PDB file of C-alpha atoms and ligand atoms in Angstrom:
ATOM      1  CA  UNK A   1     122.651  36.721  -0.568  1.00 42.00           C
ATOM      2  CA  UNK A   2     119.076  35.370   0.613  1.00 48.00           C
ATOM      3  CA  UNK A   3     116.441  35.309  -1.278  1.00 54.00           C
ATOM      4  CA  UNK A   4     115.066  38.943  -2.028  1.00 68.00           C
ATOM      5  CA  UNK A   5     111.241  39.970  -2.245  1.00 77.00           C
ATOM      6  CA  UNK A   6     111.084  40.049  -6.436  1.00 81.00           C
ATOM      7  CA  UNK A   7     108.200  42.380  -7.517  1.00 89.00           C
ATOM      8  CA  UNK A   8     107.694  43.217 -10.666  1.00 91.00           C
ATOM      9  CA  UNK A   9     107.607  47.108 -11.272  1.00 92.00           C
ATOM     10  CA  UNK A  10     104.099  47.584 -13.071  1.00 91.00           C
ATOM     11  CA  UNK A  11     100.644  48.443 -12.196  1.00 92.00           C
ATOM     12  CA  UNK A  12      98.413  45.552 -11.682  1.00 92.00           C
ATOM     13  CA  UNK A  13      94.614  45.783 -12.773  1.00 89.00           C
ATOM     14  CA  UNK A  14      93.574  45.613  -9.173  1.00 91.00           C
ATOM     15  CA  UNK A  15      96.207  46.358  -6.306  1.00 93.00           C
ATOM     16  CA  UNK A  16      96.151  43.656  -3.791  1.00 95.00           C
ATOM     17  CA  UNK A  17      95.566  45.821  -0.750  1.00 98.00           C
ATOM     18  CA  UNK A  18      93.129  48.510  -0.245  1.00 97.00           C
ATOM     19  CA  UNK A  19      94.272  52.259   0.724  1.00 98.00           C
ATOM     20  CA  UNK A  20      93.013  54.274   3.368  1.00 98.00           C
ATOM     21  CA  UNK A  21      92.514  58.116   3.062  1.00 98.00           C
ATOM     22  CA  UNK A  22      93.012  61.309   5.041  1.00 98.00           C
ATOM     23  CA  UNK A  23      89.865  61.201   7.290  1.00 97.00           C
ATOM     24  CA  UNK A  24      89.768  57.594   8.089  1.00 97.00           C
ATOM     25  CA  UNK A  25      90.712  56.870  11.684  1.00 96.00           C
ATOM     26  CA  UNK A  26      92.906  53.708  10.945  1.00 96.00           C
ATOM     27  CA  UNK A  27      95.859  56.500   9.707  1.00 98.00           C
ATOM     28  CA  UNK A  28      95.851  57.826  13.348  1.00 98.00           C
ATOM     29  CA  UNK A  29      96.361  54.680  15.191  1.00 97.00           C
ATOM     30  CA  UNK A  30     100.164  53.996  16.072  1.00 97.00           C
ATOM     31  CA  UNK A  31     101.596  50.863  14.703  1.00 98.00           C
ATOM     32  CA  UNK A  32     103.106  47.904  16.919  1.00 98.00           C
ATOM     33  CA  UNK A  33     106.470  46.810  16.257  1.00 98.00           C
ATOM     34  CA  UNK A  34     106.880  43.183  14.294  1.00 98.00           C
ATOM     35  CA  UNK A  35     108.085  40.324  16.769  1.00 97.00           C
ATOM     36  CA  UNK A  36     108.383  37.544  14.142  1.00 97.00           C
ATOM     37  CA  UNK A  37     109.828  38.041  10.650  1.00 97.00           C
ATOM     38  CA  UNK A  38     108.047  35.453   8.990  1.00 96.00           C
ATOM     39  CA  UNK A  39     106.360  34.519   5.757  1.00 95.00           C
ATOM     40  CA  UNK A  40     103.491  36.495   6.773  1.00 96.00           C
ATOM     41  CA  UNK A  41     105.219  39.658   6.987  1.00 97.00           C
ATOM     42  CA  UNK A  42     107.381  39.085   3.767  1.00 96.00           C
ATOM     43  CA  UNK A  43     103.890  38.477   1.812  1.00 96.00           C
ATOM     44  CA  UNK A  44     102.712  41.729   3.496  1.00 97.00           C
ATOM     45  CA  UNK A  45     105.667  43.430   2.073  1.00 97.00           C
ATOM     46  CA  UNK A  46     105.397  42.065  -1.342  1.00 97.00           C
ATOM     47  CA  UNK A  47     101.733  43.334  -1.361  1.00 97.00           C
ATOM     48  CA  UNK A  48     102.503  46.863  -0.129  1.00 98.00           C
ATOM     49  CA  UNK A  49     104.969  46.839  -3.031  1.00 97.00           C
ATOM     50  CA  UNK A  50     102.583  45.788  -5.527  1.00 97.00           C
ATOM     51  CA  UNK A  51     100.012  48.271  -4.073  1.00 98.00           C
ATOM     52  CA  UNK A  52     102.549  51.213  -4.186  1.00 97.00           C
ATOM     53  CA  UNK A  53     103.493  50.432  -8.008  1.00 97.00           C
ATOM     54  CA  UNK A  54      99.974  50.375  -8.885  1.00 96.00           C
ATOM     55  CA  UNK A  55      99.147  53.418  -7.368  1.00 96.00           C
ATOM     56  CA  UNK A  56     102.157  55.263  -8.329  1.00 95.00           C
ATOM     57  CA  UNK A  57     104.056  55.857  -5.053  1.00 96.00           C
ATOM     58  CA  UNK A  58     107.232  56.096  -3.837  1.00 97.00           C
ATOM     59  CA  UNK A  59     106.683  54.799  -0.321  1.00 98.00           C
ATOM     60  CA  UNK A  60     103.782  53.077   1.692  1.00 98.00           C
ATOM     61  CA  UNK A  61     103.297  52.599   5.383  1.00 98.00           C
ATOM     62  CA  UNK A  62     101.464  49.412   6.463  1.00 98.00           C
ATOM     63  CA  UNK A  63      98.860  51.800   8.639  1.00 98.00           C
ATOM     64  CA  UNK A  64      97.956  53.394   4.994  1.00 98.00           C
ATOM     65  CA  UNK A  65      96.462  49.707   4.176  1.00 98.00           C
ATOM     66  CA  UNK A  66      94.654  49.546   7.618  1.00 98.00           C
ATOM     67  CA  UNK A  67      97.576  46.927   9.228  1.00 98.00           C
ATOM     68  CA  UNK A  68      99.102  48.470  12.188  1.00 97.00           C
ATOM     69  CA  UNK A  69     102.628  47.018  11.805  1.00 98.00           C
ATOM     70  CA  UNK A  70     105.498  49.133  11.909  1.00 98.00           C
ATOM     71  CA  UNK A  71     106.539  48.062   8.044  1.00 98.00           C
ATOM     72  CA  UNK A  72     107.497  50.502   5.351  1.00 98.00           C
ATOM     73  CA  UNK A  73     108.461  50.128   1.692  1.00 98.00           C
ATOM     74  CA  UNK A  74     110.049  52.553  -0.373  1.00 98.00           C
ATOM     75  CA  UNK A  75     111.577  52.901  -4.136  1.00 97.00           C
ATOM     76  CA  UNK A  76     112.581  56.456  -4.790  1.00 96.00           C
ATOM     77  CA  UNK A  77     113.428  54.574  -8.405  1.00 94.00           C
ATOM     78  CA  UNK A  78     110.255  53.127  -9.505  1.00 90.00           C
ATOM     79  CA  UNK A  79     110.878  53.496 -13.270  1.00 91.00           C
ATOM     80  CA  UNK A  80     114.335  51.307 -12.653  1.00 92.00           C
ATOM     81  CA  UNK A  81     113.389  47.790 -13.197  1.00 89.00           C
ATOM     82  CA  UNK A  82     116.640  46.283 -11.591  1.00 89.00           C
ATOM     83  CA  UNK A  83     116.934  49.270  -8.748  1.00 91.00           C
ATOM     84  CA  UNK A  84     115.657  47.028  -5.594  1.00 92.00           C
ATOM     85  CA  UNK A  85     113.041  48.618  -3.323  1.00 95.00           C
ATOM     86  CA  UNK A  86     113.675  49.071   0.322  1.00 97.00           C
ATOM     87  CA  UNK A  87     111.782  47.045   3.124  1.00 97.00           C
ATOM     88  CA  UNK A  88     111.934  48.502   6.547  1.00 98.00           C
ATOM     89  CA  UNK A  89     110.697  46.501   9.363  1.00 98.00           C
ATOM     90  CA  UNK A  90     110.893  48.401  13.134  1.00 98.00           C
ATOM     91  CA  UNK A  91     112.236  51.136  11.442  1.00 98.00           C
ATOM     92  CA  UNK A  92     113.881  53.805  14.097  1.00 98.00           C
ATOM     93  CA  UNK A  93     115.549  57.227  13.220  1.00 98.00           C
ATOM     94  CA  UNK A  94     118.848  57.261  15.354  1.00 98.00           C
ATOM     95  CA  UNK A  95     120.058  60.323  14.220  1.00 98.00           C
ATOM     96  CA  UNK A  96     118.290  63.826  12.110  1.00 98.00           C
ATOM     97  CA  UNK A  97     120.628  66.558  10.766  1.00 98.00           C
ATOM     98  CA  UNK A  98     120.287  69.870  12.323  1.00 98.00           C
ATOM     99  CA  UNK A  99     120.093  70.861   8.913  1.00 98.00           C
ATOM    100  CA  UNK A 100     116.619  70.996   7.600  1.00 98.00           C
ATOM    101  CA  UNK A 101     115.204  71.490   3.819  1.00 97.00           C
ATOM    102  CA  UNK A 102     111.645  72.380   2.371  1.00 98.00           C
ATOM    103  CA  UNK A 103     110.656  69.880  -0.288  1.00 97.00           C
ATOM    104  CA  UNK A 104     107.142  69.365  -1.555  1.00 98.00           C
ATOM    105  CA  UNK A 105     105.127  66.171  -0.362  1.00 98.00           C
ATOM    106  CA  UNK A 106     102.175  63.965  -1.235  1.00 98.00           C
ATOM    107  CA  UNK A 107     100.671  61.116  -0.092  1.00 98.00           C
ATOM    108  CA  UNK A 108      98.685  58.254  -1.568  1.00 98.00           C
ATOM    109  CA  UNK A 109      96.437  58.511   1.178  1.00 98.00           C
ATOM    110  CA  UNK A 110      95.804  62.063   0.289  1.00 98.00           C
ATOM    111  CA  UNK A 111      95.417  62.365  -3.340  1.00 97.00           C
ATOM    112  CA  UNK A 112      96.151  65.042  -5.402  1.00 97.00           C
ATOM    113  CA  UNK A 113      97.234  66.962  -2.536  1.00 98.00           C
ATOM    114  CA  UNK A 114     100.766  68.446  -2.602  1.00 98.00           C
ATOM    115  CA  UNK A 115     102.499  70.810  -0.020  1.00 98.00           C
ATOM    116  CA  UNK A 116     105.720  72.358   1.152  1.00 98.00           C
ATOM    117  CA  UNK A 117     107.263  70.601   4.597  1.00 98.00           C
ATOM    118  CA  UNK A 118     110.375  71.159   6.339  1.00 98.00           C
ATOM    119  CA  UNK A 119     112.356  68.548   7.633  1.00 98.00           C
ATOM    120  CA  UNK A 120     115.989  67.116   8.364  1.00 98.00           C
ATOM    121  CA  UNK A 121     117.910  66.774   5.377  1.00 98.00           C
ATOM    122  CA  UNK A 122     119.745  63.984   6.307  1.00 98.00           C
ATOM    123  CA  UNK A 123     118.877  61.209   8.861  1.00 98.00           C
ATOM    124  CA  UNK A 124     120.323  57.844  10.254  1.00 98.00           C
ATOM    125  CA  UNK A 125     118.083  54.702  10.593  1.00 98.00           C
ATOM    126  CA  UNK A 126     118.109  51.394  11.658  1.00 98.00           C
ATOM    127  CA  UNK A 127     115.729  48.516  11.016  1.00 98.00           C
ATOM    128  CA  UNK A 128     115.377  44.674   9.788  1.00 98.00           C
ATOM    129  CA  UNK A 129     115.118  43.856   6.631  1.00 97.00           C
ATOM    130  CA  UNK A 130     112.588  40.962   5.479  1.00 96.00           C
ATOM    131  CA  UNK A 131     115.048  38.401   6.621  1.00 95.00           C
ATOM    132  CA  UNK A 132     115.456  39.687   9.691  1.00 96.00           C
ATOM    133  CA  UNK A 133     118.853  41.035   9.703  1.00 97.00           C
ATOM    134  CA  UNK A 134     119.354  44.433  11.594  1.00 98.00           C
ATOM    135  CA  UNK A 135     120.398  46.938   8.915  1.00 98.00           C
ATOM    136  CA  UNK A 136     121.597  50.760   9.097  1.00 98.00           C
ATOM    137  CA  UNK A 137     121.303  53.223   6.583  1.00 98.00           C
ATOM    138  CA  UNK A 138     122.257  56.684   6.181  1.00 98.00           C
ATOM    139  CA  UNK A 139     120.047  58.709   3.895  1.00 98.00           C
ATOM    140  CA  UNK A 140     119.806  61.938   2.315  1.00 97.00           C
ATOM    141  CA  UNK A 141     117.772  63.637  -0.407  1.00 96.00           C
ATOM    142  CA  UNK A 142     114.367  62.181  -1.212  1.00 97.00           C
ATOM    143  CA  UNK A 143     114.998  58.907   0.281  1.00 98.00           C
ATOM    144  CA  UNK A 144     115.528  60.680   3.580  1.00 98.00           C
ATOM    145  CA  UNK A 145     112.343  62.377   2.743  1.00 98.00           C
ATOM    146  CA  UNK A 146     110.173  59.585   1.954  1.00 98.00           C
ATOM    147  CA  UNK A 147     111.705  57.383   4.852  1.00 98.00           C
ATOM    148  CA  UNK A 148     110.971  60.299   7.323  1.00 98.00           C
ATOM    149  CA  UNK A 149     107.398  60.260   5.610  1.00 98.00           C
ATOM    150  CA  UNK A 150     106.430  56.722   6.010  1.00 98.00           C
ATOM    151  CA  UNK A 151     107.805  56.430   9.751  1.00 98.00           C
ATOM    152  CA  UNK A 152     105.551  59.499  10.587  1.00 98.00           C
ATOM    153  CA  UNK A 153     102.497  57.132   9.309  1.00 98.00           C
ATOM    154  CA  UNK A 154     103.796  54.358  11.701  1.00 98.00           C
ATOM    155  CA  UNK A 155     102.960  56.764  14.553  1.00 98.00           C
ATOM    156  CA  UNK A 156      99.805  57.841  13.208  1.00 98.00           C
ATOM    157  CA  UNK A 157     100.983  61.217  11.543  1.00 98.00           C
ATOM    158  CA  UNK A 158     100.361  62.343   7.992  1.00 98.00           C
ATOM    159  CA  UNK A 159     102.435  65.198   6.201  1.00 98.00           C
ATOM    160  CA  UNK A 160      99.417  67.820   6.106  1.00 98.00           C
ATOM    161  CA  UNK A 161     100.116  67.616   9.838  1.00 98.00           C
ATOM    162  CA  UNK A 162     103.346  69.268   9.569  1.00 98.00           C
ATOM    163  CA  UNK A 163     102.691  71.734   6.801  1.00 98.00           C
ATOM    164  CA  UNK A 164     103.168  75.493   8.143  1.00 96.00           C
ATOM    165  CA  UNK A 165     101.433  77.481   5.783  1.00 97.00           C
ATOM    166  CA  UNK A 166      97.923  76.565   7.085  1.00 97.00           C
ATOM    167  CA  UNK A 167      96.092  78.754   4.626  1.00 97.00           C
ATOM    168  CA  UNK A 168      97.651  76.941   1.570  1.00 98.00           C
ATOM    169  CA  UNK A 169      97.060  73.484   3.099  1.00 98.00           C
ATOM    170  CA  UNK A 170      93.304  74.059   3.975  1.00 98.00           C
ATOM    171  CA  UNK A 171      92.706  75.593   0.597  1.00 98.00           C
ATOM    172  CA  UNK A 172      94.458  72.546  -1.123  1.00 98.00           C
ATOM    173  CA  UNK A 173      92.720  69.981   1.185  1.00 98.00           C
ATOM    174  CA  UNK A 174      88.948  71.663   0.785  1.00 98.00           C
ATOM    175  CA  UNK A 175      89.549  71.623  -3.069  1.00 98.00           C
ATOM    176  CA  UNK A 176      90.470  68.312  -2.994  1.00 98.00           C
ATOM    177  CA  UNK A 177      87.671  67.061  -0.922  1.00 97.00           C
ATOM    178  CA  UNK A 178      89.533  66.486   2.027  1.00 98.00           C
ATOM    179  CA  UNK A 179      87.781  67.867   5.449  1.00 98.00           C
ATOM    180  CA  UNK A 180      90.334  70.543   7.060  1.00 97.00           C
ATOM    181  CA  UNK A 181      89.413  69.255  10.727  1.00 97.00           C
ATOM    182  CA  UNK A 182      91.099  66.086   9.819  1.00 97.00           C
ATOM    183  CA  UNK A 183      94.467  67.551  10.057  1.00 98.00           C
ATOM    184  CA  UNK A 184      96.479  67.043  13.495  1.00 97.00           C
ATOM    185  CA  UNK A 185      99.298  69.698  13.965  1.00 96.00           C
ATOM    186  CA  UNK A 186     102.638  68.713  15.142  1.00 92.00           C
ATOM    187  CA  UNK A 187     104.856  70.915  16.906  1.00 72.00           C
TER     188      UNK A 187
HETATM  189 NI1   NI B 201     101.960  59.133   2.904  1.00 65.75          NI
END
Protein backbone atom coordinates (compact mmCIF):
# COMPACT_ATOMS: atom_id res chain seq x y z
CA UNK A 1 0.00 0.00 0.00
CA UNK A 2 1.16 3.49 -0.75
CA UNK A 3 0.97 6.14 1.90
CA UNK A 4 -2.55 6.97 2.94
CA UNK A 5 -3.75 10.31 4.09
CA UNK A 6 -3.65 9.93 7.85
CA UNK A 7 -5.82 12.33 9.72
CA UNK A 8 -6.57 12.10 13.39
CA UNK A 9 -10.31 11.95 14.01
CA UNK A 10 -10.67 14.83 16.42
CA UNK A 11 -12.11 18.28 16.73
CA UNK A 12 -9.65 21.08 16.08
CA UNK A 13 -9.95 24.41 17.87
CA UNK A 14 -10.27 25.93 14.43
CA UNK A 15 -11.20 23.92 11.33
CA UNK A 16 -8.75 24.58 8.46
CA UNK A 17 -11.51 25.35 5.95
CA UNK A 18 -14.56 27.56 6.24
CA UNK A 19 -18.01 26.15 5.51
CA UNK A 20 -20.54 27.80 3.24
CA UNK A 21 -24.21 27.68 4.09
CA UNK A 22 -27.52 27.35 2.28
CA UNK A 23 -28.25 30.64 0.55
CA UNK A 24 -24.59 31.09 -0.45
CA UNK A 25 -24.39 30.82 -4.21
CA UNK A 26 -21.13 28.84 -4.16
CA UNK A 27 -23.21 25.82 -3.16
CA UNK A 28 -25.06 26.07 -6.49
CA UNK A 29 -22.06 26.09 -8.79
CA UNK A 30 -21.16 22.73 -10.35
CA UNK A 31 -17.71 21.37 -9.53
CA UNK A 32 -15.03 20.69 -12.15
CA UNK A 33 -13.30 17.39 -12.77
CA UNK A 34 -9.84 17.10 -11.24
CA UNK A 35 -7.31 16.41 -13.99
CA UNK A 36 -4.18 16.10 -11.88
CA UNK A 37 -4.12 14.29 -8.57
CA UNK A 38 -1.16 15.88 -6.86
CA UNK A 39 -0.06 17.11 -3.43
CA UNK A 40 -2.37 20.10 -3.69
CA UNK A 41 -5.38 17.80 -4.07
CA UNK A 42 -4.15 15.57 -1.25
CA UNK A 43 -3.73 18.61 1.02
CA UNK A 44 -7.27 19.70 0.19
CA UNK A 45 -8.55 16.18 1.02
CA UNK A 46 -6.69 16.25 4.33
CA UNK A 47 -8.05 19.67 5.26
CA UNK A 48 -11.57 18.62 4.24
CA UNK A 49 -11.31 15.59 6.53
CA UNK A 50 -10.05 17.73 9.41
CA UNK A 51 -12.90 20.16 8.81
CA UNK A 52 -15.46 17.34 8.63
CA UNK A 53 -14.28 15.82 11.93
CA UNK A 54 -14.16 19.24 13.58
CA UNK A 55 -17.76 19.90 12.57
CA UNK A 56 -19.06 16.42 13.49
CA UNK A 57 -19.93 15.52 9.91
CA UNK A 58 -19.77 12.15 8.13
CA UNK A 59 -19.34 13.60 4.66
CA UNK A 60 -18.10 16.78 3.02
CA UNK A 61 -17.92 17.96 -0.59
CA UNK A 62 -15.42 20.54 -1.86
CA UNK A 63 -18.09 23.08 -2.93
CA UNK A 64 -19.13 23.29 0.75
CA UNK A 65 -15.75 24.86 1.47
CA UNK A 66 -15.99 27.08 -1.61
CA UNK A 67 -13.81 24.94 -3.90
CA UNK A 68 -15.31 23.84 -7.19
CA UNK A 69 -13.50 20.56 -7.61
CA UNK A 70 -15.01 17.07 -7.79
CA UNK A 71 -13.73 15.86 -4.46
CA UNK A 72 -15.70 14.37 -1.58
CA UNK A 73 -14.69 12.82 1.71
CA UNK A 74 -16.81 10.34 3.67
CA UNK A 75 -16.48 8.61 7.01
CA UNK A 76 -19.45 6.70 8.37
CA UNK A 77 -17.42 5.57 11.39
CA UNK A 78 -16.03 8.80 12.85
CA UNK A 79 -15.85 7.20 16.30
CA UNK A 80 -13.59 4.38 15.09
CA UNK A 81 -10.05 5.79 15.09
CA UNK A 82 -8.67 2.95 12.94
CA UNK A 83 -11.37 2.91 10.23
CA UNK A 84 -9.99 4.72 7.21
CA UNK A 85 -12.10 7.48 5.65
CA UNK A 86 -12.98 7.45 1.96
CA UNK A 87 -11.65 10.06 -0.44
CA UNK A 88 -13.49 10.10 -3.77
CA UNK A 89 -12.13 12.13 -6.66
CA UNK A 90 -14.30 12.61 -9.78
CA UNK A 91 -16.95 10.19 -8.47
CA UNK A 92 -19.54 8.88 -10.94
CA UNK A 93 -22.60 6.83 -10.01
CA UNK A 94 -22.59 3.89 -12.42
CA UNK A 95 -25.69 2.12 -11.13
CA UNK A 96 -28.52 2.95 -8.76
CA UNK A 97 -30.98 0.37 -7.47
CA UNK A 98 -34.62 0.61 -8.47
CA UNK A 99 -35.39 0.04 -4.83
CA UNK A 100 -35.55 3.27 -2.89
CA UNK A 101 -35.59 4.04 0.79
CA UNK A 102 -36.32 6.96 3.08
CA UNK A 103 -33.74 8.27 5.54
CA UNK A 104 -33.45 11.46 7.53
CA UNK A 105 -30.56 13.57 6.27
CA UNK A 106 -28.69 16.58 7.54
CA UNK A 107 -25.92 18.70 6.06
CA UNK A 108 -23.06 20.76 7.49
CA UNK A 109 -24.19 23.56 5.16
CA UNK A 110 -27.70 23.55 6.68
CA UNK A 111 -27.05 23.13 10.41
CA UNK A 112 -29.80 21.71 12.63
CA UNK A 113 -32.14 20.92 9.75
CA UNK A 114 -32.95 17.20 9.45
CA UNK A 115 -35.51 15.93 6.95
CA UNK A 116 -36.56 12.73 5.19
CA UNK A 117 -35.18 12.15 1.70
CA UNK A 118 -36.01 9.31 -0.71
CA UNK A 119 -33.05 7.86 -2.61
CA UNK A 120 -31.97 4.61 -4.24
CA UNK A 121 -30.96 2.08 -1.59
CA UNK A 122 -27.83 0.75 -3.32
CA UNK A 123 -25.36 2.29 -5.71
CA UNK A 124 -22.19 1.45 -7.55
CA UNK A 125 -19.73 4.30 -7.91
CA UNK A 126 -16.44 4.78 -9.75
CA UNK A 127 -13.85 7.31 -8.66
CA UNK A 128 -10.15 7.89 -8.31
CA UNK A 129 -8.48 7.65 -4.94
CA UNK A 130 -5.96 10.14 -3.57
CA UNK A 131 -3.15 8.29 -5.37
CA UNK A 132 -4.94 8.58 -8.71
CA UNK A 133 -5.86 4.90 -8.84
CA UNK A 134 -9.23 4.06 -10.39
CA UNK A 135 -11.63 2.46 -7.91
CA UNK A 136 -15.10 0.99 -7.92
CA UNK A 137 -17.31 0.62 -4.91
CA UNK A 138 -20.69 -0.99 -4.26
CA UNK A 139 -22.42 0.73 -1.39
CA UNK A 140 -25.64 0.31 0.55
CA UNK A 141 -27.11 1.63 3.78
CA UNK A 142 -25.65 4.77 5.28
CA UNK A 143 -22.60 4.75 3.00
CA UNK A 144 -24.74 4.77 -0.17
CA UNK A 145 -26.79 7.55 1.32
CA UNK A 146 -23.81 9.77 2.19
CA UNK A 147 -22.08 9.24 -1.17
CA UNK A 148 -25.25 10.23 -3.06
CA UNK A 149 -25.72 13.28 -0.84
CA UNK A 150 -22.11 14.41 -1.40
CA UNK A 151 -22.19 13.81 -5.17
CA UNK A 152 -25.30 16.00 -5.26
CA UNK A 153 -23.17 18.82 -3.83
CA UNK A 154 -20.78 18.46 -6.79
CA UNK A 155 -23.76 19.18 -9.04
CA UNK A 156 -24.96 22.17 -7.03
CA UNK A 157 -27.79 20.21 -5.40
CA UNK A 158 -28.48 20.19 -1.66
CA UNK A 159 -30.62 17.63 0.15
CA UNK A 160 -33.49 20.02 0.89
CA UNK A 161 -34.01 20.23 -2.90
CA UNK A 162 -35.10 16.57 -2.76
CA UNK A 163 -37.41 16.73 0.25
CA UNK A 164 -40.96 15.75 -0.71
CA UNK A 165 -42.71 17.12 2.35
CA UNK A 166 -42.47 20.77 1.39
CA UNK A 167 -44.55 21.98 4.33
CA UNK A 168 -42.23 20.34 6.85
CA UNK A 169 -39.18 21.49 4.88
CA UNK A 170 -40.26 25.11 4.87
CA UNK A 171 -41.07 24.99 8.57
CA UNK A 172 -37.70 23.53 9.48
CA UNK A 173 -35.74 25.93 7.28
CA UNK A 174 -37.57 28.94 8.65
CA UNK A 175 -37.14 27.74 12.22
CA UNK A 176 -33.37 27.56 11.76
CA UNK A 177 -32.99 30.87 9.96
CA UNK A 178 -32.75 29.75 6.33
CA UNK A 179 -34.70 31.34 3.50
CA UNK A 180 -37.26 29.03 1.90
CA UNK A 181 -36.43 30.70 -1.42
CA UNK A 182 -32.94 29.14 -1.30
CA UNK A 183 -34.43 25.74 -2.19
CA UNK A 184 -34.29 24.64 -5.84
CA UNK A 185 -36.53 21.58 -6.06
CA UNK A 186 -35.31 18.72 -8.28
CA UNK A 187 -37.70 16.34 -9.97
NI1 LIG B 1 -24.33 18.18 2.63
